Short mmCIF file of C-alpha atoms in Angstrom, two decimals:
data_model
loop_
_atom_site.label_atom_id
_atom_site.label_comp_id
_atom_site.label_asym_id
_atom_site.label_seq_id
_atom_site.Cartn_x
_atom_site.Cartn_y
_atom_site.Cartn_z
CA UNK A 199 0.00 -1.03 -43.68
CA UNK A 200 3.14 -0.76 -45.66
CA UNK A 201 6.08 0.25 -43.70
CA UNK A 202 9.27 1.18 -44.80
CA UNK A 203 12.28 -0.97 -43.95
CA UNK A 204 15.42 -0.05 -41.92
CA UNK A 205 18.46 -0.74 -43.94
CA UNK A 206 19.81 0.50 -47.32
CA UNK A 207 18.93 -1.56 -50.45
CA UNK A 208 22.60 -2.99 -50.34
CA UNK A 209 22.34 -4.18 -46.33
CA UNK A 210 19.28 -6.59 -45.36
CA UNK A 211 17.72 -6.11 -41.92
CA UNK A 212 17.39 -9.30 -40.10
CA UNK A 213 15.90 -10.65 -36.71
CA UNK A 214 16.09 -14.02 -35.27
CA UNK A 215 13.78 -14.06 -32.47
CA UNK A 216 10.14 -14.42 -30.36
CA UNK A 217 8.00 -11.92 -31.53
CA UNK A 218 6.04 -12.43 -28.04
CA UNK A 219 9.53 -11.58 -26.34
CA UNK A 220 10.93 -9.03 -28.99
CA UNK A 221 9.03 -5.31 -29.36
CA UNK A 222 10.77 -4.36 -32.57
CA UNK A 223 10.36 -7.69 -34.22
CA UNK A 224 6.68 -7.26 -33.84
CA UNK A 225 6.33 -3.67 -34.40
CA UNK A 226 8.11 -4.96 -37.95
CA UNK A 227 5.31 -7.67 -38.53
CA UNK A 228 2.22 -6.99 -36.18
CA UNK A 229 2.41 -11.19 -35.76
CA UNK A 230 2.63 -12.42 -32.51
CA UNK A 231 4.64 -15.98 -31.81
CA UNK A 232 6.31 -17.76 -28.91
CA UNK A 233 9.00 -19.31 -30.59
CA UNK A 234 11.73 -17.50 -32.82
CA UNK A 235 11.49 -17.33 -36.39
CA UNK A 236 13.39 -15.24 -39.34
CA UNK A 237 11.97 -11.78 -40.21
CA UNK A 238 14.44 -9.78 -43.10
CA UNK A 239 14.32 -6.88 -44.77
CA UNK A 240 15.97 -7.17 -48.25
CA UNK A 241 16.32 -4.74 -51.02
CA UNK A 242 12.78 -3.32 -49.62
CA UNK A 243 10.90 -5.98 -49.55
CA UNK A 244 9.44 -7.56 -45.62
CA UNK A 245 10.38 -11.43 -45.58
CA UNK A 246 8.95 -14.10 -42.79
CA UNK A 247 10.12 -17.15 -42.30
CA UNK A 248 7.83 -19.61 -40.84
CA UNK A 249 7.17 -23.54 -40.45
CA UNK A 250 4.59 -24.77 -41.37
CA UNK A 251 2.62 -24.71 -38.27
CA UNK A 252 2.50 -21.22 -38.23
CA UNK A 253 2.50 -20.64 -42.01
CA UNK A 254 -1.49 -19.85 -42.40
CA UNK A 255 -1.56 -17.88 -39.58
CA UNK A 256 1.36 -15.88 -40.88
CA UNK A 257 -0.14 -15.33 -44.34
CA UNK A 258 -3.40 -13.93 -42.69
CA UNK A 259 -2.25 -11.93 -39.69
CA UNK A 260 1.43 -10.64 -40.78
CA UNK A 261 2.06 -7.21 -41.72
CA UNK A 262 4.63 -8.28 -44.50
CA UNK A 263 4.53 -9.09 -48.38
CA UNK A 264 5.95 -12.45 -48.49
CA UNK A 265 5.57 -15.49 -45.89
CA UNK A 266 8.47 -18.46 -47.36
CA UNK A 267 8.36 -21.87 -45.99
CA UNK A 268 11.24 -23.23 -43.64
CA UNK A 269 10.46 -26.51 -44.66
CA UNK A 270 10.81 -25.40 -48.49
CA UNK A 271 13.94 -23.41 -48.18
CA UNK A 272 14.86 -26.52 -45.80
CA UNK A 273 15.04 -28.54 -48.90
CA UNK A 274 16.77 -26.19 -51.14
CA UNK A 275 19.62 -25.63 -48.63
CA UNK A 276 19.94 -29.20 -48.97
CA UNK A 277 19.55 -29.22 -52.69
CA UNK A 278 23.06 -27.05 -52.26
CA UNK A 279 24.52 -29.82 -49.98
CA UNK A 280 24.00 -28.80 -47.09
CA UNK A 281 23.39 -31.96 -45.01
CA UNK A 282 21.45 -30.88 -41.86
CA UNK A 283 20.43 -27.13 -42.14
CA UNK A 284 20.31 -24.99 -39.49
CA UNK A 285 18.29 -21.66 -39.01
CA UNK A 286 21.20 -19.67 -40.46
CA UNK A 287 21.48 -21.83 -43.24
CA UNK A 288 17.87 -21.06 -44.31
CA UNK A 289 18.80 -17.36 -43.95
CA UNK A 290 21.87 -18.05 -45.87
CA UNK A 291 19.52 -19.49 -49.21
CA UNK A 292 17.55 -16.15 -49.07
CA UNK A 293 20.48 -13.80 -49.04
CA UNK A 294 22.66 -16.14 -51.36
CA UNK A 295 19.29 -15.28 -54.05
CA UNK A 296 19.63 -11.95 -53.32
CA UNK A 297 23.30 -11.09 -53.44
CA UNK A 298 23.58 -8.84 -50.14
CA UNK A 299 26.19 -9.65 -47.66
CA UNK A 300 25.95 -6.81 -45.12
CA UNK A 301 23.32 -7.65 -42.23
CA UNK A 302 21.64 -5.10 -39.77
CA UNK A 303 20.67 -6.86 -36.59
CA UNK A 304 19.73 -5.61 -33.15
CA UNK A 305 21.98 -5.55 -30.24
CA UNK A 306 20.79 -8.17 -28.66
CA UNK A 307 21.00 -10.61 -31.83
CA UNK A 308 21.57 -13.80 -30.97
CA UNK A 309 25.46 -14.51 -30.67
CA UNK A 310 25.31 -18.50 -31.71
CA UNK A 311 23.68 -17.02 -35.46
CA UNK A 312 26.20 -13.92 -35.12
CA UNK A 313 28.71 -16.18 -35.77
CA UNK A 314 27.28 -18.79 -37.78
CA UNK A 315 26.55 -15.83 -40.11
CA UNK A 316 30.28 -13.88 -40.28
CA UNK A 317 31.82 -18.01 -40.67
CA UNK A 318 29.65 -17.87 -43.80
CA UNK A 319 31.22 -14.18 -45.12
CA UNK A 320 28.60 -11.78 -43.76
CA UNK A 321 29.51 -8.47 -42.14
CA UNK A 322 27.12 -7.65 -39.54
CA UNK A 323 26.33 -4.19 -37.89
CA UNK A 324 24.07 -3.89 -34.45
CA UNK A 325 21.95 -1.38 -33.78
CA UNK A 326 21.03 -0.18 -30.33
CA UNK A 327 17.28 1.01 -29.52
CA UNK A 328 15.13 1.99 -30.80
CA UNK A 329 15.81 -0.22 -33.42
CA UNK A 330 13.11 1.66 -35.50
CA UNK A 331 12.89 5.01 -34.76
CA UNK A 332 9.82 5.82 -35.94
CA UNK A 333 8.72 3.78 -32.56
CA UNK A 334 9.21 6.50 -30.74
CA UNK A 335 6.51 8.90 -32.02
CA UNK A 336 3.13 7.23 -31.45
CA UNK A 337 0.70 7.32 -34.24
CA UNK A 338 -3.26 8.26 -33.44
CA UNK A 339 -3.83 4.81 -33.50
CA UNK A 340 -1.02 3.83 -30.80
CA UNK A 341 -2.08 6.66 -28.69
CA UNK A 342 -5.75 5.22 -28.51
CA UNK A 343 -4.41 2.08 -27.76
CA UNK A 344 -2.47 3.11 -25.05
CA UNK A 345 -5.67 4.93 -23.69
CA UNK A 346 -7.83 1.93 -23.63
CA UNK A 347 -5.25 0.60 -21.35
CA UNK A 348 -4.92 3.13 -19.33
CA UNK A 349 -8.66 3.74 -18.43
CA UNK A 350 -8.47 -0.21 -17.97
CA UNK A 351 -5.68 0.50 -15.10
CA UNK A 352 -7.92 2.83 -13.61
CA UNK A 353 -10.69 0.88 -13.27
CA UNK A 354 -8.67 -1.81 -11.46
CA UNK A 355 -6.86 1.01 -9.30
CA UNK A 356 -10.22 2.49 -8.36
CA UNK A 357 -11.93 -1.02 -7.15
CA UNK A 358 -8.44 -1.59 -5.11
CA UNK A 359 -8.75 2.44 -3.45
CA UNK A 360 -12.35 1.26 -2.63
CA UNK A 361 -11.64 -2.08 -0.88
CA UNK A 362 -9.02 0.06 1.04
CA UNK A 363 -11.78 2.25 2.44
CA UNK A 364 -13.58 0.00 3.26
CA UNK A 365 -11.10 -1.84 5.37
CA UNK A 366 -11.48 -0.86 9.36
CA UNK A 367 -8.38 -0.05 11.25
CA UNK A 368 -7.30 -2.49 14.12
CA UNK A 369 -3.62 -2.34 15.91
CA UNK A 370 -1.95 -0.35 13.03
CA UNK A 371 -3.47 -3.04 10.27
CA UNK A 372 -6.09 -3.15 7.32
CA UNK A 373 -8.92 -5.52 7.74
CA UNK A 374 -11.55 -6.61 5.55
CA UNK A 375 -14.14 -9.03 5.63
CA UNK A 376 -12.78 -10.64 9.16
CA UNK A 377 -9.33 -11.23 7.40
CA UNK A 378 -6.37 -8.76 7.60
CA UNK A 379 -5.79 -6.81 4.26
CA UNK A 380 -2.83 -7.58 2.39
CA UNK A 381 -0.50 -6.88 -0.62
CA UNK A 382 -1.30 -9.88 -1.79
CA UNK A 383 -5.04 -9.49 -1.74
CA UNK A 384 -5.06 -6.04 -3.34
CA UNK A 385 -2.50 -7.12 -6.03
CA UNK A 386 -4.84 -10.03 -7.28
CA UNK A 387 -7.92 -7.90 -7.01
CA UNK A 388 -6.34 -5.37 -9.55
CA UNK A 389 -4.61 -8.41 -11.69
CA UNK A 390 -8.30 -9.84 -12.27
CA UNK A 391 -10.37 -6.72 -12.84
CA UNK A 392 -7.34 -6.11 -15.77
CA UNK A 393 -7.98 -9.44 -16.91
CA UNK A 394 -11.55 -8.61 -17.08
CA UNK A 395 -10.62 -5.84 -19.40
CA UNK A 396 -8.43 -8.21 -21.81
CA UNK A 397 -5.33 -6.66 -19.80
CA UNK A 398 -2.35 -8.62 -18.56
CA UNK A 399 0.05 -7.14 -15.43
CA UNK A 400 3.09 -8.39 -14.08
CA UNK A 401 4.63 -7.16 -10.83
CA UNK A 402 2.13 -5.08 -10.12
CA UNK A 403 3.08 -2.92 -6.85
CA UNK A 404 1.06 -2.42 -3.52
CA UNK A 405 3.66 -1.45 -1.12
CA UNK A 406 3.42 0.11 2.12
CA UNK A 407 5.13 1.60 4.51
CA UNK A 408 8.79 0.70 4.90
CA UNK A 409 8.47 -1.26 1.58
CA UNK A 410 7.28 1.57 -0.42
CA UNK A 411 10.66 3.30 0.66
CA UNK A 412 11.89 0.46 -1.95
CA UNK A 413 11.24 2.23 -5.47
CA UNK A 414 10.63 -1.72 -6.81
CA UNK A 415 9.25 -3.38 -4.13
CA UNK A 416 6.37 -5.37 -4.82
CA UNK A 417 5.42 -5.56 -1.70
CA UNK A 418 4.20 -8.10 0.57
CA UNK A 419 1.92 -9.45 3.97
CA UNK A 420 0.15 -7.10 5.67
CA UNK A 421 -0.96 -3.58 4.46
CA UNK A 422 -0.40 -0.95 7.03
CA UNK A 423 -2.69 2.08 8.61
CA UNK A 424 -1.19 5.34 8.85
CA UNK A 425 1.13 4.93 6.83
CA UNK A 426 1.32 5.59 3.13
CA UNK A 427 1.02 2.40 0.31
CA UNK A 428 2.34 2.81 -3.53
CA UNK A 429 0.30 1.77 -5.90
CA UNK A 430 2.05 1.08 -9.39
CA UNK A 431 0.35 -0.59 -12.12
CA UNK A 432 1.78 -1.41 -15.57
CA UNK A 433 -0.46 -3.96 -17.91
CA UNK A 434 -0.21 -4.66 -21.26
CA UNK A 435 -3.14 -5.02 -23.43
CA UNK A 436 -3.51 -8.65 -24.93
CA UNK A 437 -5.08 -7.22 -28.13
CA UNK A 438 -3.23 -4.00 -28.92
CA UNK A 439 -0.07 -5.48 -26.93
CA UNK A 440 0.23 -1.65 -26.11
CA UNK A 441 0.90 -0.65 -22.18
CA UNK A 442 -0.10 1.64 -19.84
CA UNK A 443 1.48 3.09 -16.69
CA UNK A 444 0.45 5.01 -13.73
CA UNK A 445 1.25 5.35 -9.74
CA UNK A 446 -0.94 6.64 -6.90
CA UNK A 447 0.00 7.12 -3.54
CA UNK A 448 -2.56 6.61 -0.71
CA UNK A 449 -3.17 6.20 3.32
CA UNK A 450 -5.81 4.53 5.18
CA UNK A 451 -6.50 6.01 8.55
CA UNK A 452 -4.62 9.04 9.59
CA UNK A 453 -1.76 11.09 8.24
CA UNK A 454 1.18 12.88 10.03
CA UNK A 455 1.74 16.59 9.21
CA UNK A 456 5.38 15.03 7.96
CA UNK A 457 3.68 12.53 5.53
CA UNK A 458 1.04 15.16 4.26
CA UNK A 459 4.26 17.66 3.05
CA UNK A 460 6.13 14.65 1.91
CA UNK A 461 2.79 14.17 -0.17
CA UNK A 462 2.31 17.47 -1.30
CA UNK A 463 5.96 18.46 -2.17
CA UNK A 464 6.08 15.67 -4.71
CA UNK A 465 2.25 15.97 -6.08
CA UNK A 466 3.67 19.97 -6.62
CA UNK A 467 6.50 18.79 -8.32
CA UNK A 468 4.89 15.92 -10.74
CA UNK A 469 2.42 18.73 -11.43
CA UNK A 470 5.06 21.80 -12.64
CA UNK A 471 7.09 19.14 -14.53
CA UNK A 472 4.18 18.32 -16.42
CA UNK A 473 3.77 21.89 -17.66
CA UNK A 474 7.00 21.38 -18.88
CA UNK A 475 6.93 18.79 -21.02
CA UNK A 476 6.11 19.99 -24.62
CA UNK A 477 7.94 19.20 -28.50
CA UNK A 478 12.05 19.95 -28.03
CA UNK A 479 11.79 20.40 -24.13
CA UNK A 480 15.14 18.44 -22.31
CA UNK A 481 14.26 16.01 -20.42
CA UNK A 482 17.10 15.81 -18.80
CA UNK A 483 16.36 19.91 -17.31
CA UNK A 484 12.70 18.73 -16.45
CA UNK A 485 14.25 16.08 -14.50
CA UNK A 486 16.82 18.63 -12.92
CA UNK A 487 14.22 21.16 -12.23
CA UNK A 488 12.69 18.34 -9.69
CA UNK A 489 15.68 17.59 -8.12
CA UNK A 490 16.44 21.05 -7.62
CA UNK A 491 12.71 21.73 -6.28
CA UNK A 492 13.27 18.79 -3.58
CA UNK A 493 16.36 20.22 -2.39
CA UNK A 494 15.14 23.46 -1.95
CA UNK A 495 12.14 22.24 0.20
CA UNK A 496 14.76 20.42 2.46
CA UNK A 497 14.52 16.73 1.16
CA UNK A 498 17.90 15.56 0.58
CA UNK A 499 19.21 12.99 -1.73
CA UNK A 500 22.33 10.26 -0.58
CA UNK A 501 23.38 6.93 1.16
CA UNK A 502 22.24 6.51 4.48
CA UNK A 503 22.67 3.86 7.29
CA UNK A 504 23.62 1.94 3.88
CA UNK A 505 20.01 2.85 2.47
CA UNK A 506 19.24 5.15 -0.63
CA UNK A 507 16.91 7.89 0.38
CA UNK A 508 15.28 11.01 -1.23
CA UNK A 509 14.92 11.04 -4.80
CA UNK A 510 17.06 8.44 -6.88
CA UNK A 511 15.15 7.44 -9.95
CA UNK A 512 14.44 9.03 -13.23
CA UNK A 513 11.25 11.46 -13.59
CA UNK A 514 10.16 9.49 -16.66
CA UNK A 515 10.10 7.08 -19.64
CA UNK A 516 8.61 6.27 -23.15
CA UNK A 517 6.00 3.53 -23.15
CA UNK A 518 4.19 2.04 -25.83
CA UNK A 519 5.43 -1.70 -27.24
CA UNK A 520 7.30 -1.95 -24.16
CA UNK A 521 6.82 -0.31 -20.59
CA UNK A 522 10.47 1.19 -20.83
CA UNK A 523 11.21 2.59 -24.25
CA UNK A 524 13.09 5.63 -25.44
CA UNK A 525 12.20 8.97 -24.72
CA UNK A 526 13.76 9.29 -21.22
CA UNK A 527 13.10 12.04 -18.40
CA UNK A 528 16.12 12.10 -16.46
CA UNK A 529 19.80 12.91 -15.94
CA UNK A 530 20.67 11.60 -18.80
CA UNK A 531 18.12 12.94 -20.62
CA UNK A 532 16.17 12.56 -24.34
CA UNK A 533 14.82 15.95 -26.17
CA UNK A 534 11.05 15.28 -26.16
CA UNK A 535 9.15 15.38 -29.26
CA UNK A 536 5.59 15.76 -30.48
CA UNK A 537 3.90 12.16 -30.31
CA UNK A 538 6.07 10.92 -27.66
CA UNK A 539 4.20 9.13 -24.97
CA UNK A 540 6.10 9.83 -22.11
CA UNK A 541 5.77 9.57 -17.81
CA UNK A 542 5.88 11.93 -15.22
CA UNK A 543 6.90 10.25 -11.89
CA UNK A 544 8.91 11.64 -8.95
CA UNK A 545 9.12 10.18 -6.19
CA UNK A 546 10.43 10.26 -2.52
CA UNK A 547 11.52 7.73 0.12
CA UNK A 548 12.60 7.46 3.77
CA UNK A 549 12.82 4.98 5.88
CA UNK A 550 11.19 5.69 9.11
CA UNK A 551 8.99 8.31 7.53
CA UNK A 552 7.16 6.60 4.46
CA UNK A 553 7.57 7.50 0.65
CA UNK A 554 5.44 8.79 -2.09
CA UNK A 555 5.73 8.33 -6.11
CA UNK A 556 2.77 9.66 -8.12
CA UNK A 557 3.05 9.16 -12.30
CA UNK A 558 0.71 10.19 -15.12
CA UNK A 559 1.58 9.83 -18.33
CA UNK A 560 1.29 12.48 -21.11
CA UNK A 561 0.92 12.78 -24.93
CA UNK A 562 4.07 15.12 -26.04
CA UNK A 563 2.24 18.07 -28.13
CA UNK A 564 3.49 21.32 -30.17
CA UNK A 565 3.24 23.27 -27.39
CA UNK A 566 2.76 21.30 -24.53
CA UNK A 567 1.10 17.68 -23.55
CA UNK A 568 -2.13 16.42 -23.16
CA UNK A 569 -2.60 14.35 -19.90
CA UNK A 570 -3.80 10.39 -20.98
CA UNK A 571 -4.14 10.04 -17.06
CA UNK A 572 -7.87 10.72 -16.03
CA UNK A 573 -7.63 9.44 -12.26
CA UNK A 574 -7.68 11.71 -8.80
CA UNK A 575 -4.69 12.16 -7.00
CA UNK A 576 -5.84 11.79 -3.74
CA UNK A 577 -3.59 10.89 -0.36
CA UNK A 578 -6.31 10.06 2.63
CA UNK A 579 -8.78 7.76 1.93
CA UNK A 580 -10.67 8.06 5.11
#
């Protein structure tokens, strides 16, 4: 698919990086690598730079209309006397050719190149995220992609929800099969039924009780009864390289009449901010309009005994090439717009009590969303 570049004719776009590591850089080529190499943007036409490892690969799989050799361009730079050419250098033939000296680069451009480049008379301008804006609005064929993911998380999530009831209940713990039910166990039995489905997760989250009062914790040893347990999973598909996102909150055993509000206030909440998400809605009122509804049913916000408590994250994100991308939900706030792919996810913690977070993530439509999240939101398992 052709794709239209970022830069004017007069200022080349260019990336020194991993596509593996770098979102933008492969959203620009659709070619995955694990070491850096040059991608530019000059007077409209897409450039890669590869060795010659990777040249064949390049040719087939890369999204671009010309592949150059490093070694080639290695031996013209060198043909211009320059001795021992470095990566710059090469970039330095190409834009020589081409008679542009202005350069586009992302913020996080590699600073030993940055000034490599302005030694050699180049002007250079970053640009912060999203690099490409048309990221941020998901085509049909990005939104299926992050589907297939997400019914892949809820597979996983589902075979963890079942191992939890089946666990029996002995001295406030989780057992199964003769061995106490942990984190651990739970984490790698979601990790493998993703990798089943050609999904990859990393810090996948099954924390209970005080740890789930830790937003991030990834939580480990024993999983409690009675109490609740976070789940949060966030894979990446290894073919569409596309993510997915969602967060249950469950108990095993018995709840207190505490815990069951706690549960309900939020699940309310995540529900009505949901209905509020829809082309130009602020994110950062939707995000308000929680805060205000947790307050108002007595859960307070603030430092105490040294220890966040209440609600003190965002209400949402973008995801797509990366699990945190632009739109956001939250004080600071994005204005949402049709084809963003955005979460829903409040959340709220205390110590001594327990914490819930619950997160679905939605398709941003004319006049409201569509829900990509097709798994129950239930608290007691048994």
């Amino acid at each position: 698919m052709k794709r239209t570049t970022a830069a004017q004719p007069d200022v080349a776009t260019l990336f020194i990086a991993a596509s593996e590591l770098d979102s933008n850089l492969y959203y620009a080529t659709r070619f995955v690598a694990p070491d850096p190499f040059i991608y530019m943007e000059v007077k409209g036409e897409r450039i890669l730079v590869m060795s010659d490892l990777e040249m064949d690969r390049a040719k087939s799989q890369a999204s671009v209309d010309r592949v150059l050799s490093y070694s080639e361009l290695e031996k013209k730079a060198k043909s211009n006397g320059t001795k021992e050419p470095s990566t710059v250098d090469i970039v330095h033939v190409i834009l020589r050719e081409a008679k542009v000296r202005q350069l586009l680069v992302p913020a996080n451009f590699p600073f030993i190149h940055a000034t490599r480049l302005q030694e050699l008379g180049y002007s250079m301008k970053p640009k912060r995220d999203p690099f490409y804006e048309r990221r941020v609005v998901k085509t049909a064929e990005e939104v299926r992609c992050i589907e297939a993911a997400q019914r892949a998380t809820e597979d996983a999530v589902a075979a963890a929800h079942a191992a939890l009831k089946q666990a029996t209940i002995r001295g406030g713990e989780l057992w199964l099969d003769g061995e106490v039910l942990t984190s651990e166990r739970i984490k790698k039995l979601i990790n493998v039924k993703l990798m089943e489905r050609d999904c990859v997760a990393q810090h996948t989250i099954v924390a209970g009780g005080e740890q789930a009062c830790d937003p991030h914790h990834e939580g480990t040893g024993p999983l409690p009864a009675n109490r609740s347990i976070i789940f949060d999973v966030f894979p990446r598909s290894a073919n569409s390289r596309y993510f997915a996102d969602m967060s249950r909150t469950v108990i095993r055993g018995e709840a207190s009449p505490e815990l069951k509000r706690l549960y309900q206030t939020v699940k309310d909440a995540q529900e009505e901010a949901i209905t509020k998400v829809k082309d130009g809605a602020d994110g950062m009122k939707i995000h308000q309009g929680i805060c205000d509804r947790f307050e108002k049913a007595g859960y307070k916000t603030g430092l105490v005994d040294g220890r966040m408590q209440g609600y003190f994250h965002g209400t949402g994100h973008g995801v797509g090439l990366d699990i945190h991308e632009a739109p956001r939900i939250s004080r600071t706030g994005s204005l949402l717009q049709e084809g963003h792919v955005v979460t829903v996810e409040p959340g709220l913690y205390y110590p001594g009590l327990g914490a819930v977070r619950i997160e679905d993530m939605v398709l941003v439509t004319s006049d409201g969303c569509r829900n990509l999240t097709d798994f129950p939101k239930i608290f007691e398992l048994g």
